N, CA, C and O atoms as a Tinker XYZ file with bonds, in Angstrom:
   232  protein
     1  N     12.378000   14.917000   -9.643000    73     2
     2  CA    12.146000   13.113000   -9.528000    64     1     3
     3  C     10.736000   13.212000   -8.985000    63     2     4     5
     4  O     10.170000   14.109000   -8.361000    81     3
     5  N     10.391000   12.182000   -9.351000    73     3     6
     6  CA     8.784000   11.802000   -8.868000    64     5     7
     7  C      8.867000   10.795000   -8.145000    63     6     8     9
     8  O      9.664000    9.858000   -8.109000    81     7
     9  N      7.950000   11.070000   -7.548000    73     7    10
    10  CA     7.424000    9.548000   -5.877000    64     9    11
    11  C      7.499000    8.078000   -6.244000    63    10    12    13
    12  O      7.668000    6.983000   -5.707000    81    11
    13  N      7.275000    8.651000   -7.508000    73    11    14
    14  CA     7.388000    6.420000   -8.152000    64    13    15
    15  C      8.642000    5.771000   -7.822000    63    14    16    17
    16  O      8.869000    4.669000   -7.322000    81    15
    17  N     10.019000    7.454000   -8.531000    73    15    18
    18  CA    11.673000    6.353000   -8.275000    64    17    19
    19  C     12.014000    7.059000   -6.844000    63    18    20    21
    20  O     13.138000    7.541000   -6.708000    81    19
    21  N     11.237000    7.119000   -5.961000    73    19    22
    22  CA    11.977000    6.585000   -4.360000    64    21    23
    23  C     11.357000    6.088000   -4.470000    63    22    24    25
    24  O     10.178000    6.069000   -4.823000    81    23
    25  N     12.856000    4.931000   -3.836000    73    23    26
    26  CA    12.846000    4.334000   -2.910000    64    25    27
    27  C     11.927000    3.991000   -1.831000    63    26    28    29
    28  O     11.500000    2.848000   -1.997000    81    27
    29  N     11.434000    4.595000   -0.718000    73    27    30
    30  CA    10.371000    4.137000    0.315000    64    29    31
    31  C      9.159000    3.292000   -0.758000    63    30    32    33
    32  O      8.667000    2.164000   -0.709000    81    31
    33  N      8.953000    4.685000   -1.889000    73    31    34
    34  CA     7.523000    4.631000   -1.699000    64    33    35
    35  C      7.611000    2.997000   -3.293000    63    34    36    37
    36  O      6.645000    2.275000   -3.542000    81    35
    37  N      8.503000    2.932000   -3.758000    73    35    38
    38  CA     8.622000    1.595000   -4.147000    64    37    39
    39  C      8.566000    0.534000   -3.073000    63    38    40    41
    40  O      7.782000   -0.335000   -3.455000    81    39
    41  N      9.094000    0.230000   -1.834000    73    39    42
    42  CA     9.198000   -0.970000   -1.433000    64    41    43
    43  C      7.720000   -0.889000   -0.516000    63    42    44    45
    44  O      7.186000   -1.969000   -0.265000    81    43
    45  N      7.011000    0.472000    0.018000    73    43    46
    46  CA     5.420000    0.567000   -0.230000    64    45    47
    47  C      4.522000    0.026000   -1.041000    63    46    48    49
    48  O      3.337000   -0.155000   -0.758000    81    47
    49  N      5.260000   -0.347000   -2.447000    73    47    50
    50  CA     3.856000   -0.423000   -3.658000    64    49    51
    51  C      4.781000   -2.247000   -2.963000    63    50    52    53
    52  O      3.979000   -2.994000   -2.403000    81    51
    53  N      5.961000   -2.670000   -3.028000    73    51    54
    54  CA     6.238000   -4.329000   -2.721000    64    53    55
    55  C      5.395000   -4.575000   -1.720000    63    54    56    57
    56  O      4.727000   -5.607000   -1.661000    81    55
    57  N      5.340000   -3.118000   -0.366000    73    55    58
    58  CA     4.469000   -4.552000    0.694000    64    57    59
    59  C      2.699000   -4.834000    0.084000    63    58    60    61
    60  O      1.842000   -5.701000    0.256000    81    59
    61  N      2.792000   -3.800000   -0.536000    73    59    62
    62  CA     0.900000   -4.188000   -0.930000    64    61    63
    63  C      1.047000   -4.813000   -1.853000    63    62    64    65
    64  O     -0.054000   -4.900000   -2.398000    81    63
    65  N      2.014000   -5.506000   -2.575000    73    63    66
    66  CA     2.281000   -6.607000   -3.132000    64    65    67
    67  C      2.105000   -8.131000   -2.500000    63    66    68    69
    68  O      1.722000   -9.140000   -3.093000    81    67
    69  N      2.603000   -7.948000   -0.769000    73    67    70
    70  CA     2.750000   -8.410000   -0.716000    64    69    71
    71  C      1.865000   -9.335000    0.413000    63    70    72    73
    72  O      1.717000  -10.514000    0.736000    81    71
    73  N      1.356000   -7.907000    0.805000    73    71    74
    74  CA     0.094000   -8.175000    1.391000    64    73    75
    75  C     -0.871000   -8.964000    0.591000    63    74    76    77
    76  O     -1.275000  -10.097000    0.851000    81    75
    77  N     -1.164000   -8.267000   -0.346000    73    75    78
    78  CA    -2.688000   -8.670000   -1.482000    64    77    79
    79  C     -1.827000   -9.531000   -1.947000    63    78    80    81
    80  O     -1.732000   -9.492000   -3.174000    81    79
    81  N     -0.772000  -10.746000   -1.107000    73    79    82
    82  CA    -0.872000  -11.921000   -2.167000    64    81    83
    83  C     -0.873000  -12.772000   -0.728000    63    82    84    85
    84  O     -1.649000  -13.714000   -0.565000    81    83
    85  N     -0.117000  -12.433000    0.091000    73    83    86
    86  CA    -1.263000  -13.636000    2.308000    64    85    87
    87  C     -2.148000  -13.135000    1.808000    63    86    88    89
    88  O     -1.774000  -13.127000    0.635000    81    87
    89  N     -3.354000  -12.565000    1.830000    73    87    90
    90  CA    -4.553000  -12.259000    2.329000    64    89    91
    91  C     -5.413000  -12.986000    0.869000    63    90    92    93
    92  O     -6.627000  -13.175000    0.804000    81    91
    93  N     -4.523000  -13.265000   -0.079000    73    91    94
    94  CA    -5.820000  -14.738000   -1.085000    64    93    95
    95  C     -5.946000  -15.584000   -0.279000    63    94    96    97
    96  O     -7.003000  -16.209000   -0.365000    81    95
    97  N     -5.209000  -15.898000    0.571000    73    95    98
    98  CA    -4.924000  -17.386000    1.003000    64    97    99
    99  C     -6.092000  -17.363000    2.722000    63    98   100   101
   100  O     -6.626000  -18.267000    3.364000    81    99
   101  N     -6.039000  -15.760000    2.898000    73    99   102
   102  CA    -7.331000  -15.864000    4.077000    64   101   103
   103  C     -9.194000  -16.410000    3.258000    63   102   104   105
   104  O     -9.661000  -16.109000    2.160000    81   103
   105  N     -9.756000  -17.213000    4.314000    73   103   106
   106  CA   -10.882000  -17.586000    4.434000    64   105   107
   107  C    -11.988000  -16.376000    4.213000    63   106   108   109
   108  O    -12.227000  -15.348000    4.847000    81   107
   109  N    -12.705000  -17.129000    2.700000    73   107   110
   110  CA   -13.420000  -16.424000    1.909000    64   109   111
   111  C    -14.486000  -14.805000    2.784000    63   110   112   113
   112  O    -14.768000  -13.699000    2.322000    81   111
   113  N    -14.953000  -15.824000    4.930000    73   111   114
   114  CA   -16.068000  -14.703000    5.044000    64   113   115
   115  C    -15.026000  -14.024000    5.778000    63   114   116   117
   116  O    -15.410000  -13.835000    6.933000    81   115
   117  N    -13.899000  -13.594000    5.579000    73   115   118
   118  CA   -12.679000  -12.134000    6.378000    64   117   119
   119  C    -12.569000  -11.582000    5.298000    63   118   120   121
   120  O    -11.800000  -10.639000    5.484000    81   119
   121  N    -13.012000  -11.616000    3.847000    73   119   122
   122  CA   -12.890000  -10.721000    2.579000    64   121   123
   123  C    -13.273000   -8.969000    3.350000    63   122   124   125
   124  O    -12.635000   -7.975000    3.003000    81   123
   125  N    -14.297000   -8.926000    4.300000    73   123   126
   126  CA   -14.748000   -7.603000    4.793000    64   125   127
   127  C    -13.876000   -6.926000    5.799000    63   126   128   129
   128  O    -13.547000   -5.743000    5.885000    81   127
   129  N    -13.577000   -7.974000    6.549000    73   127   130
   130  CA   -13.356000   -8.453000    8.073000    64   129   131
   131  C    -11.459000   -7.880000    7.684000    63   130   132   133
   132  O    -11.299000   -7.057000    6.783000    81   131
   133  N    -10.309000   -8.384000    8.404000    73   131   134
   134  CA    -9.296000   -8.056000    8.720000    64   133   135
   135  C     -8.581000   -8.492000    6.731000    63   134   136   137
   136  O     -7.857000   -7.597000    6.296000    81   135
   137  N     -8.660000   -8.925000    6.385000    73   135   138
   138  CA    -8.240000   -9.258000    5.529000    64   137   139
   139  C     -8.973000   -7.440000    4.262000    63   138   140   141
   140  O     -8.172000   -6.980000    3.448000    81   139
   141  N     -9.875000   -7.028000    4.342000    73   139   142
   142  CA   -10.311000   -5.564000    4.060000    64   141   143
   143  C     -9.001000   -5.003000    4.426000    63   142   144   145
   144  O     -8.180000   -4.568000    3.619000    81   143
   145  N     -8.869000   -5.045000    5.710000    73   143   146
   146  CA    -7.984000   -4.043000    6.599000    64   145   147
   147  C     -6.640000   -3.754000    6.004000    63   146   148   149
   148  O     -6.125000   -2.654000    5.807000    81   147
   149  N     -6.114000   -5.098000    5.724000    73   147   150
   150  CA    -5.153000   -4.722000    5.783000    64   149   151
   151  C     -3.696000   -4.948000    4.215000    63   150   152   153
   152  O     -2.495000   -5.131000    4.014000    81   151
   153  N     -5.659000   -4.651000    3.209000    73   151   154
   154  CA    -5.569000   -4.549000    1.841000    64   153   155
   155  C     -5.030000   -2.800000    1.973000    63   154   156   157
   156  O     -4.053000   -2.520000    1.278000    81   155
   157  N     -5.573000   -1.784000    2.736000    73   155   158
   158  CA    -6.662000   -0.512000    2.487000    64   157   159
   159  C     -5.417000    0.038000    3.440000    63   158   160   161
   160  O     -5.221000    1.245000    3.576000    81   159
   161  N     -4.635000   -0.923000    4.057000    73   159   162
   162  CA    -3.445000   -0.657000    5.154000    64   161   163
   163  C     -2.235000   -0.110000    4.150000    63   162   164   165
   164  O     -1.634000    0.964000    4.095000    81   163
   165  N     -2.146000   -1.468000    3.303000    73   163   166
   166  CA    -0.805000   -1.634000    2.747000    64   165   167
   167  C     -1.279000   -0.660000    1.827000    63   166   168   169
   168  O     -0.404000    0.150000    1.520000    81   167
   169  N     -2.444000   -0.467000    1.260000    73   167   170
   170  CA    -2.494000    0.955000    0.642000    64   169   171
   171  C     -2.181000    2.464000    0.599000    63   170   172   173
   172  O     -1.939000    3.376000   -0.191000    81   171
   173  N     -2.334000    2.183000    1.963000    73   171   174
   174  CA    -2.263000    3.808000    2.397000    64   173   175
   175  C     -0.872000    4.151000    2.831000    63   174   176   177
   176  O     -0.687000    5.135000    3.546000    81   175
   177  N      0.234000    3.295000    2.387000    73   175   178
   178  CA     1.653000    3.709000    2.716000    64   177   179
   179  C      2.081000    4.431000    1.901000    63   178   180   181
   180  O      2.500000    5.555000    2.180000    81   179
   181  N      2.062000    3.773000    0.319000    73   179   182
   182  CA     2.723000    4.244000   -0.358000    64   181   183
   183  C      1.005000    5.845000   -1.253000    63   182   184   185
   184  O      1.585000    6.872000   -1.605000    81   183
   185  N      0.667000    5.863000   -1.305000    73   183   186
   186  CA    -0.216000    6.825000   -0.969000    64   185   187
   187  C     -0.021000    7.904000   -0.196000    63   186   188   189
   188  O     -0.094000    9.109000   -0.440000    81   187
   189  N      0.222000    7.336000    0.712000    73   187   190
   190  CA     0.284000    9.156000    1.589000    64   189   191
   191  C      2.145000    9.609000    1.306000    63   190   192   193
   192  O      2.587000   10.675000    1.735000    81   191
   193  N      3.117000    8.499000    0.460000    73   191   194
   194  CA     4.340000    9.261000    0.735000    64   193   195
   195  C      4.202000   10.247000   -0.655000    63   194   196   197
   196  O      4.658000   11.389000   -0.724000    81   195
   197  N      3.541000    9.609000   -1.637000    73   195   198
   198  CA     3.138000   10.445000   -2.900000    64   197   199
   199  C      2.610000   11.534000   -2.282000    63   198   200   201
   200  O      3.117000   12.653000   -2.356000    81   199
   201  N      1.137000   11.147000   -1.379000    73   199   202
   202  CA     0.843000   12.746000   -1.053000    64   201   203
   203  C      2.029000   13.941000   -0.940000    63   202   204   205
   204  O      2.323000   14.918000   -1.630000    81   203
   205  N      2.700000   13.164000    0.658000    73   203   206
   206  CA     3.374000   14.157000    0.712000    64   205   207
   207  C      4.683000   14.202000    0.046000    63   206   208   209
   208  O      5.358000   14.994000    0.704000    81   207
   209  N      5.619000   13.585000   -1.277000    73   207   210
   210  CA     6.200000   14.685000   -1.423000    64   209   211
   211  C      5.568000   15.347000   -2.708000    63   210   212   213
   212  O      6.345000   16.036000   -3.368000    81   211
   213  N      3.999000   15.214000   -3.250000    73   211   214
   214  CA     3.382000   16.425000   -3.645000    64   213   215
   215  C      3.562000   17.788000   -2.817000    63   214   216   217
   216  O      3.792000   18.927000   -3.223000    81   215
   217  N      3.377000   17.283000   -1.504000    73   215   218
   218  CA     3.110000   19.054000   -0.698000    64   217   219
   219  C      4.959000   19.869000   -1.073000    63   218   220   221
   220  O      5.416000   20.980000   -1.343000    81   219
   221  N      5.475000   18.432000   -0.853000    73   219   222
   222  CA     6.534000   19.135000   -0.209000    64   221   223
   223  C      7.054000   19.850000   -2.251000    63   222   224   225
   224  O      7.450000   20.981000   -2.533000    81   223
   225  N      6.882000   18.966000   -2.975000    73   223   226
   226  CA     7.499000   19.581000   -4.531000    64   225   227
   227  C      6.105000   20.825000   -5.712000    63   226   228   229
   228  O      6.048000   21.029000   -6.924000    81   227
   229  N      5.563000   21.151000   -4.966000    73   227   230
   230  CA     3.965000   22.203000   -5.491000    64   229   231
   231  C      4.482000   23.438000   -4.778000    63   230   232
   232  O      3.822000   24.477000   -4.787000    81   231
């Protein structure tokens, strides 16, 4: 089974989508501040899940 089939990874991807949609409405001056930080944090969730899954299955 791939990490992409895991419910928790799918929810992490959904979190990313929500964060990107939310931060679209932020002021452009925040693009390299809080916007960037929120987006990077949300991307790290499914990335860390995939990394951990890879360690367990290798």
